[in-house]
Amino acid sequence: QVRVASEGINGTVGGSKVATSLYIEIMLSQPLFKDILSREDFKSSAGGAHCFPDLRVGVFKEIVPMGIDPKMVSYKETGIHLSPQEFHREVEQYLSQASQGQSNTILLDCRNFYESKIGHFQGCLAPDIRKFSYFPSYVDENLELFKDKRVLMYCTGGIRCEKGSAYLRSKAVCREVYQLKGGIHKYLEEFPDGFYRGKLFVFDDRYAICSNEDIISACRYCGTLWDQYKFCSSQHCRQLVLTCPSCCNKGLTACCPLCQEKELKVTSRASGQTLKEECECTRRRPRVPIERVLQRTLDAGK
């Protein structure tokens, strides 16, 4: 899966260790990427060719759709990049200060709510947003929260932080903005049992990868610990839902009562594509939540 934009290229490939190693060597040897691409830009995780059954290449205005014209907020004006080791030390210090109520730092997860739900850094602030394109509005509605704060930002592979940190910096309210270089992927390569707990959500057939045994989320119906997503059984909805095997066996496989009770049939556009996000829980979810207090994140860190 490859995304191409004027900002750069983002790709994910699956295969054997030998095949992917060869792929990396060939990419590094390309004159087009000389002085731009380095070995540390590549991230590895458990998977295989079966995770990517076909080749998909798309050309987009943005590598990740934040909805802000790159000419208005330059991706080159990012936060300060921290290596996994530096980020680990920063988080350690943040948690220590936060437990004493002395922190002037915000540990910000800029991913979507369903990603942070199954895995996140301890003590983080995880916005309840459905899409990354909601992130700018989230920042705008919560500027007072970020005022005069040091912000430690992270995402899956570091790409959303390139955009998100630039937008946050453009507001000129934070003392400093830092971001985890290489994202959670790189962090877990060096600290598989560090301050990130739970699974890491990925946008392919794996859904999630894990580095530790912690389960931090629960079944939507019975509340038992569970962190393996399935699509809502109402195909017109296609939202992800956490429902354990026991509840699945009872027929509880939808994301909300509307989908579950009516057993909605598939509705398609003229193009034949399935409609998405047309259910009760999506309509009721606030597009841009306002963070009124930070205490809940500090409590989570404890």
Tab-separated table of C-alpha atoms in Angstrom:
chain	number	residue	atom	x	y	z
A	1	GLN	CA	0.000	0.000	0.000
A	2	VAL	CA	1.612	3.228	-1.166
A	3	ARG	CA	0.505	6.856	-0.821
A	4	VAL	CA	2.229	9.499	-2.937
A	5	ALA	CA	1.966	13.262	-2.437
A	6	SER	CA	4.080	16.352	-2.894
A	7	GLU	CA	4.923	16.035	0.816
A	8	GLY	CA	6.520	12.648	0.326
A	9	ILE	CA	5.819	8.941	0.020
A	10	ASN	CA	4.418	6.538	2.604
A	11	GLY	CA	4.394	2.824	1.914
A	12	THR	CA	3.870	-0.478	3.694
A	13	VAL	CA	4.944	-3.823	2.281
A	14	GLY	CA	4.653	-7.369	3.579
A	15	GLY	CA	6.847	-10.363	2.914
A	16	SER	CA	9.534	-12.627	4.303
A	17	LYS	CA	12.511	-11.167	6.173
A	18	VAL	CA	14.733	-11.898	3.176
A	19	ALA	CA	12.350	-10.256	0.699
A	20	THR	CA	11.736	-7.168	2.816
A	21	SER	CA	15.458	-6.765	3.532
A	22	LEU	CA	16.125	-6.866	-0.209
A	23	TYR	CA	13.360	-4.309	-0.750
A	24	ILE	CA	15.002	-1.937	1.739
A	25	GLU	CA	18.407	-2.282	0.080
A	26	ILE	CA	16.959	-1.549	-3.354
A	27	MET	CA	15.048	1.483	-2.067
A	28	LEU	CA	18.191	2.874	-0.424
A	29	SER	CA	20.154	2.412	-3.641
A	30	GLN	CA	17.766	4.516	-5.727
A	31	PRO	CA	19.363	7.839	-6.814
A	32	LEU	CA	15.969	9.557	-6.407
A	33	PHE	CA	16.082	8.943	-2.645
A	34	LYS	CA	19.754	9.826	-2.095
A	35	ASP	CA	20.241	12.081	0.946
A	36	ILE	CA	16.485	11.801	1.687
A	37	LEU	CA	15.875	8.206	2.730
A	38	SER	CA	17.888	6.466	5.443
A	39	ARG	CA	17.818	2.998	6.922
A	40	GLU	CA	16.242	4.268	10.137
A	41	ASP	CA	13.226	5.476	8.144
A	42	PHE	CA	12.126	1.860	7.746
A	43	LYS	CA	10.068	0.218	10.494
A	44	SER	CA	9.528	-3.507	10.927
A	45	SER	CA	6.827	-5.521	12.641
A	46	ALA	CA	5.419	-9.031	12.592
A	47	GLY	CA	3.360	-9.744	9.477
A	48	GLY	CA	3.861	-11.149	6.012
A	49	ALA	CA	2.823	-11.036	2.373
A	50	HIS	CA	-0.666	-12.246	3.297
A	51	CYS	CA	-1.357	-8.872	4.963
A	52	PHE	CA	-1.159	-7.165	1.563
A	53	PRO	CA	-2.796	-9.382	-1.055
A	54	ASP	CA	-2.506	-6.781	-3.825
A	55	LEU	CA	-0.656	-3.631	-4.812
A	56	ARG	CA	-2.349	-0.287	-4.160
A	57	VAL	CA	-0.754	3.022	-5.188
A	58	GLY	CA	-2.655	6.267	-4.721
A	59	VAL	CA	-1.773	9.893	-5.461
A	60	PHE	CA	-3.132	12.346	-2.902
A	61	LYS	CA	-2.923	16.005	-1.982
A	62	GLU	CA	-1.810	14.999	1.518
A	63	ILE	CA	-0.007	11.908	2.759
A	64	VAL	CA	-2.456	11.804	5.645
A	65	PRO	CA	-5.694	13.772	5.180
A	66	MET	CA	-5.686	16.507	7.816
A	67	GLY	CA	-7.760	18.796	5.614
A	68	ILE	CA	-5.391	21.769	5.832
A	69	ASP	CA	-3.791	23.123	2.670
A	70	PRO	CA	-0.032	22.347	2.860
A	71	LYS	CA	0.579	25.888	1.627
A	72	MET	CA	-1.161	27.252	4.733
A	73	VAL	CA	0.615	25.035	7.277
A	74	SER	CA	3.913	23.672	6.022
A	75	TYR	CA	4.850	20.126	6.902
A	76	LYS	CA	8.417	21.455	7.146
A	77	GLU	CA	7.554	23.446	10.295
A	78	THR	CA	7.288	20.384	12.516
A	79	GLY	CA	7.977	19.865	16.168
A	80	ILE	CA	11.356	18.814	17.508
A	81	HIS	CA	12.021	15.163	16.717
A	82	LEU	CA	12.920	12.892	19.616
A	83	SER	CA	14.494	9.471	19.194
A	84	PRO	CA	12.763	6.570	20.967
A	85	GLN	CA	15.402	6.755	23.711
A	86	GLU	CA	14.866	10.504	24.198
A	87	PHE	CA	11.088	10.106	24.119
A	88	HIS	CA	11.279	7.284	26.665
A	89	ARG	CA	13.214	9.512	29.065
A	90	GLU	CA	10.763	12.376	28.535
A	91	VAL	CA	7.757	10.146	29.269
A	92	GLU	CA	9.466	8.748	32.348
A	93	GLN	CA	10.044	12.268	33.667
A	94	TYR	CA	6.518	13.352	32.727
A	95	LEU	CA	4.900	10.452	34.617
A	96	SER	CA	7.047	11.131	37.643
A	97	GLN	CA	6.091	14.813	37.733
A	98	ALA	CA	2.432	14.156	36.902
A	99	SER	CA	2.085	11.781	39.845
A	100	GLN	CA	3.112	14.686	42.074
A	101	GLY	CA	0.843	17.157	40.292
A	102	GLN	CA	3.799	19.193	39.067
A	103	SER	CA	3.851	18.540	35.321
A	104	ASN	CA	3.638	21.309	32.736
A	105	THR	CA	3.747	18.727	29.952
A	106	ILE	CA	1.014	17.098	27.863
A	107	LEU	CA	1.602	13.659	26.384
A	108	LEU	CA	-0.615	13.848	23.305
A	109	ASP	CA	-1.855	10.905	21.240
A	110	CYS	CA	-2.885	12.331	17.859
A	111	ARG	CA	-4.445	9.111	16.556
A	112	ASN	CA	-8.131	8.225	16.302
A	113	PHE	CA	-10.119	7.095	19.346
A	114	TYR	CA	-10.402	3.475	18.209
A	115	GLU	CA	-6.605	3.284	17.924
A	116	SER	CA	-5.798	4.699	21.358
A	117	LYS	CA	-8.603	2.615	22.864
A	118	ILE	CA	-6.650	-0.642	22.524
A	119	GLY	CA	-3.174	0.762	23.175
A	120	HIS	CA	-1.531	3.994	24.285
A	121	PHE	CA	1.232	5.520	26.368
A	122	GLN	CA	0.550	5.664	30.077
A	123	GLY	CA	-0.852	9.010	31.190
A	124	CYS	CA	-1.564	10.270	27.685
A	125	LEU	CA	-4.244	12.655	26.500
A	126	ALA	CA	-6.114	10.762	23.759
A	127	PRO	CA	-8.640	12.923	21.838
A	128	ASP	CA	-12.001	11.301	21.167
A	129	ILE	CA	-11.811	11.987	17.424
A	130	ARG	CA	-12.973	9.696	14.629
A	131	LYS	CA	-10.657	11.002	11.877
A	132	PHE	CA	-7.340	12.790	11.739
A	133	SER	CA	-9.047	15.531	9.723
A	134	TYR	CA	-10.811	16.440	13.009
A	135	PHE	CA	-7.481	17.078	14.730
A	136	PRO	CA	-7.146	20.767	13.692
A	137	SER	CA	-10.620	21.530	15.033
A	138	TYR	CA	-9.773	19.670	18.232
A	139	VAL	CA	-6.704	21.865	18.683
A	140	ASP	CA	-8.684	25.030	17.931
A	141	GLU	CA	-11.358	24.156	20.499
A	142	ASN	CA	-8.783	23.330	23.169
A	143	LEU	CA	-6.150	26.023	22.748
A	144	GLU	CA	-6.347	26.965	26.422
A	145	LEU	CA	-5.364	23.397	27.311
A	146	PHE	CA	-2.121	23.708	25.351
A	147	LYS	CA	-1.234	27.239	26.441
A	148	ASP	CA	2.337	27.474	27.786
A	149	LYS	CA	2.649	23.685	27.842
A	150	ARG	CA	5.381	21.374	26.622
A	151	VAL	CA	3.718	18.889	24.270
A	152	LEU	CA	5.054	15.388	23.635
A	153	MET	CA	3.206	14.100	20.585
A	154	TYR	CA	3.110	10.615	19.119
A	155	CYS	CA	1.294	8.559	16.478
A	156	THR	CA	1.664	5.176	14.767
A	157	GLY	CA	4.649	5.792	12.505
A	158	GLY	CA	5.446	9.460	12.978
A	159	ILE	CA	3.696	10.725	9.852
A	160	ARG	CA	0.588	12.213	11.424
A	161	CYS	CA	2.866	13.993	13.896
A	162	GLU	CA	4.613	15.691	10.987
A	163	LYS	CA	1.308	17.335	10.123
A	164	GLY	CA	-0.186	17.607	13.595
A	165	SER	CA	2.857	19.161	15.240
A	166	ALA	CA	3.141	21.727	12.435
A	167	TYR	CA	-0.496	22.717	12.953
A	168	LEU	CA	-0.100	22.937	16.722
A	169	ARG	CA	3.031	25.057	16.349
A	170	SER	CA	1.228	27.390	13.941
A	171	LYS	CA	-1.094	28.369	16.818
A	172	ALA	CA	1.868	29.738	18.796
A	173	VAL	CA	0.436	28.797	22.201
A	174	CYS	CA	2.756	25.971	23.321
A	175	ARG	CA	6.105	26.471	24.980
A	176	GLU	CA	7.579	23.615	22.991
A	177	VAL	CA	6.300	20.854	20.710
A	178	TYR	CA	8.129	17.538	20.465
A	179	GLN	CA	7.277	14.418	18.489
A	180	LEU	CA	8.334	10.795	18.582
A	181	LYS	CA	10.466	10.137	15.521
A	182	GLY	CA	9.338	6.967	13.788
A	183	GLY	CA	6.241	6.819	15.969
A	184	ILE	CA	5.118	3.972	18.196
A	185	HIS	CA	6.534	1.497	15.675
A	186	LYS	CA	10.099	2.651	16.309
A	187	TYR	CA	9.535	2.986	20.036
A	188	LEU	CA	8.334	-0.617	20.344
A	189	GLU	CA	11.368	-1.860	18.423
A	190	GLU	CA	13.560	-0.564	21.242
A	191	PHE	CA	11.165	-0.623	24.214
A	192	PRO	CA	8.733	-3.532	23.680
A	193	ASP	CA	7.871	-3.461	27.378
A	194	GLY	CA	8.183	0.290	27.921
A	195	PHE	CA	5.573	2.938	28.664
A	196	TYR	CA	3.347	1.977	25.726
A	197	ARG	CA	0.784	-0.539	26.902
A	198	GLY	CA	-1.662	-2.651	24.920
A	199	LYS	CA	-1.746	-3.250	21.180
A	200	LEU	CA	-0.763	-1.025	18.279
A	201	PHE	CA	-3.548	-0.528	15.743
A	202	VAL	CA	-2.468	-0.824	12.101
A	203	PHE	CA	-4.411	-0.089	8.933
A	204	ASP	CA	-4.168	-3.450	7.210
A	205	ASP	CA	-5.491	-6.986	7.599
A	206	ARG	CA	-3.614	-7.452	10.881
A	207	TYR	CA	-5.677	-4.736	12.630
A	208	ALA	CA	-3.262	-4.746	15.556
A	209	ILE	CA	0.203	-5.880	16.590
A	210	CYS	CA	1.384	-6.416	20.136
A	211	SER	CA	4.644	-6.151	22.071
A	212	ASN	CA	3.324	-6.795	25.576
A	213	GLU	CA	0.579	-8.872	27.167
A	214	ASP	CA	-1.517	-5.974	28.506
A	215	ILE	CA	-5.171	-5.708	27.475
A	216	ILE	CA	-6.442	-2.221	28.288
A	217	SER	CA	-9.821	-2.262	26.523
A	218	ALA	CA	-13.038	-4.173	27.075
A	219	CYS	CA	-15.850	-5.912	25.215
A	220	ARG	CA	-18.500	-3.403	24.187
A	221	TYR	CA	-21.283	-5.609	25.608
A	222	CYS	CA	-20.125	-7.493	28.689
A	223	GLY	CA	-17.095	-5.485	29.778
A	224	THR	CA	-14.644	-8.365	29.872
A	225	LEU	CA	-11.091	-7.492	28.831
A	226	TRP	CA	-10.891	-7.695	25.056
A	227	ASP	CA	-8.898	-5.891	22.349
A	228	GLN	CA	-9.493	-7.689	19.058
A	229	TYR	CA	-11.546	-5.630	16.632
A	230	LYS	CA	-14.141	-6.883	14.184
A	231	PHE	CA	-16.234	-4.932	11.714
A	232	CYS	CA	-19.782	-4.144	12.773
A	233	SER	CA	-22.050	-6.905	11.433
A	234	SER	CA	-24.210	-4.267	9.738
A	235	GLN	CA	-22.247	-3.918	6.526
A	236	HIS	CA	-23.558	-0.473	5.717
A	237	CYS	CA	-21.863	0.742	8.914
A	238	ARG	CA	-18.454	-0.924	8.781
A	239	GLN	CA	-17.288	0.563	12.060
A	240	LEU	CA	-14.923	-1.397	14.264
A	241	VAL	CA	-16.354	-2.994	17.373
A	242	LEU	CA	-14.861	-4.812	20.346
A	243	THR	CA	-17.028	-7.841	21.034
A	244	CYS	CA	-15.666	-10.941	22.773
A	245	PRO	CA	-16.261	-14.536	21.549
A	246	SER	CA	-18.937	-15.137	24.177
A	247	CYS	CA	-20.954	-12.102	23.081
A	248	CYS	CA	-20.388	-12.933	19.417
A	249	ASN	CA	-21.893	-16.359	20.058
A	250	LYS	CA	-24.962	-14.591	21.467
A	251	GLY	CA	-25.315	-12.624	18.254
A	252	LEU	CA	-24.010	-9.358	19.716
A	253	THR	CA	-21.851	-8.293	16.806
A	254	ALA	CA	-22.870	-4.720	15.983
A	255	CYS	CA	-21.436	-1.399	17.117
A	256	CYS	CA	-24.666	0.139	18.428
A	257	PRO	CA	-28.318	-0.758	19.206
A	258	LEU	CA	-29.579	0.675	15.925
A	259	CYS	CA	-27.352	-1.596	13.886
A	260	GLN	CA	-28.014	-4.550	16.158
A	261	GLU	CA	-31.784	-4.279	16.415
A	262	LYS	CA	-32.703	-3.467	12.862
A	263	GLU	CA	-30.132	-5.745	11.235
A	264	LEU	CA	-29.741	-3.164	8.519
A	265	LYS	CA	-29.210	-4.439	5.042
A	266	VAL	CA	-26.349	-3.412	2.820
A	267	THR	CA	-26.983	-0.137	1.035
A	268	SER	CA	-24.697	0.913	-1.735
A	269	ARG	CA	-23.929	3.956	-3.751
A	270	ALA	CA	-24.385	3.958	-7.508
A	271	SER	CA	-20.701	3.088	-7.808
A	272	GLY	CA	-21.292	-0.058	-5.786
A	273	GLN	CA	-19.208	1.125	-2.829
A	274	THR	CA	-20.593	0.475	0.624
A	275	LEU	CA	-21.815	3.466	2.604
A	276	LYS	CA	-19.944	4.108	5.830
A	277	GLU	CA	-20.552	5.839	9.141
A	278	GLU	CA	-24.329	5.968	8.926
A	279	CYS	CA	-25.249	4.611	12.335
A	280	GLU	CA	-26.411	5.809	15.705
A	281	CYS	CA	-23.052	5.837	17.485
A	282	THR	CA	-21.444	7.918	14.740
A	283	ARG	CA	-24.199	10.520	14.751
A	284	ARG	CA	-24.078	10.820	18.528
A	285	ARG	CA	-20.290	11.046	18.760
A	286	PRO	CA	-19.165	14.677	19.090
A	287	ARG	CA	-16.978	15.586	16.152
A	288	VAL	CA	-14.677	17.778	18.212
A	289	PRO	CA	-14.646	16.943	21.929
A	290	ILE	CA	-13.495	19.653	24.341
A	291	GLU	CA	-11.050	18.636	27.041
A	292	ARG	CA	-12.208	20.388	30.183
A	293	VAL	CA	-9.859	18.703	32.604
A	294	LEU	CA	-6.598	16.819	32.342
A	295	GLN	CA	-6.945	14.956	35.642
A	296	ARG	CA	-8.378	11.825	34.048
A	297	THR	CA	-5.224	11.321	31.986
A	298	LEU	CA	-3.050	11.817	35.034
A	299	ASP	CA	-5.132	9.259	36.932
A	300	ALA	CA	-4.657	6.845	34.035
A	301	GLY	CA	-0.902	7.343	34.342
A	302	LYS	CA	-0.990	6.368	37.991
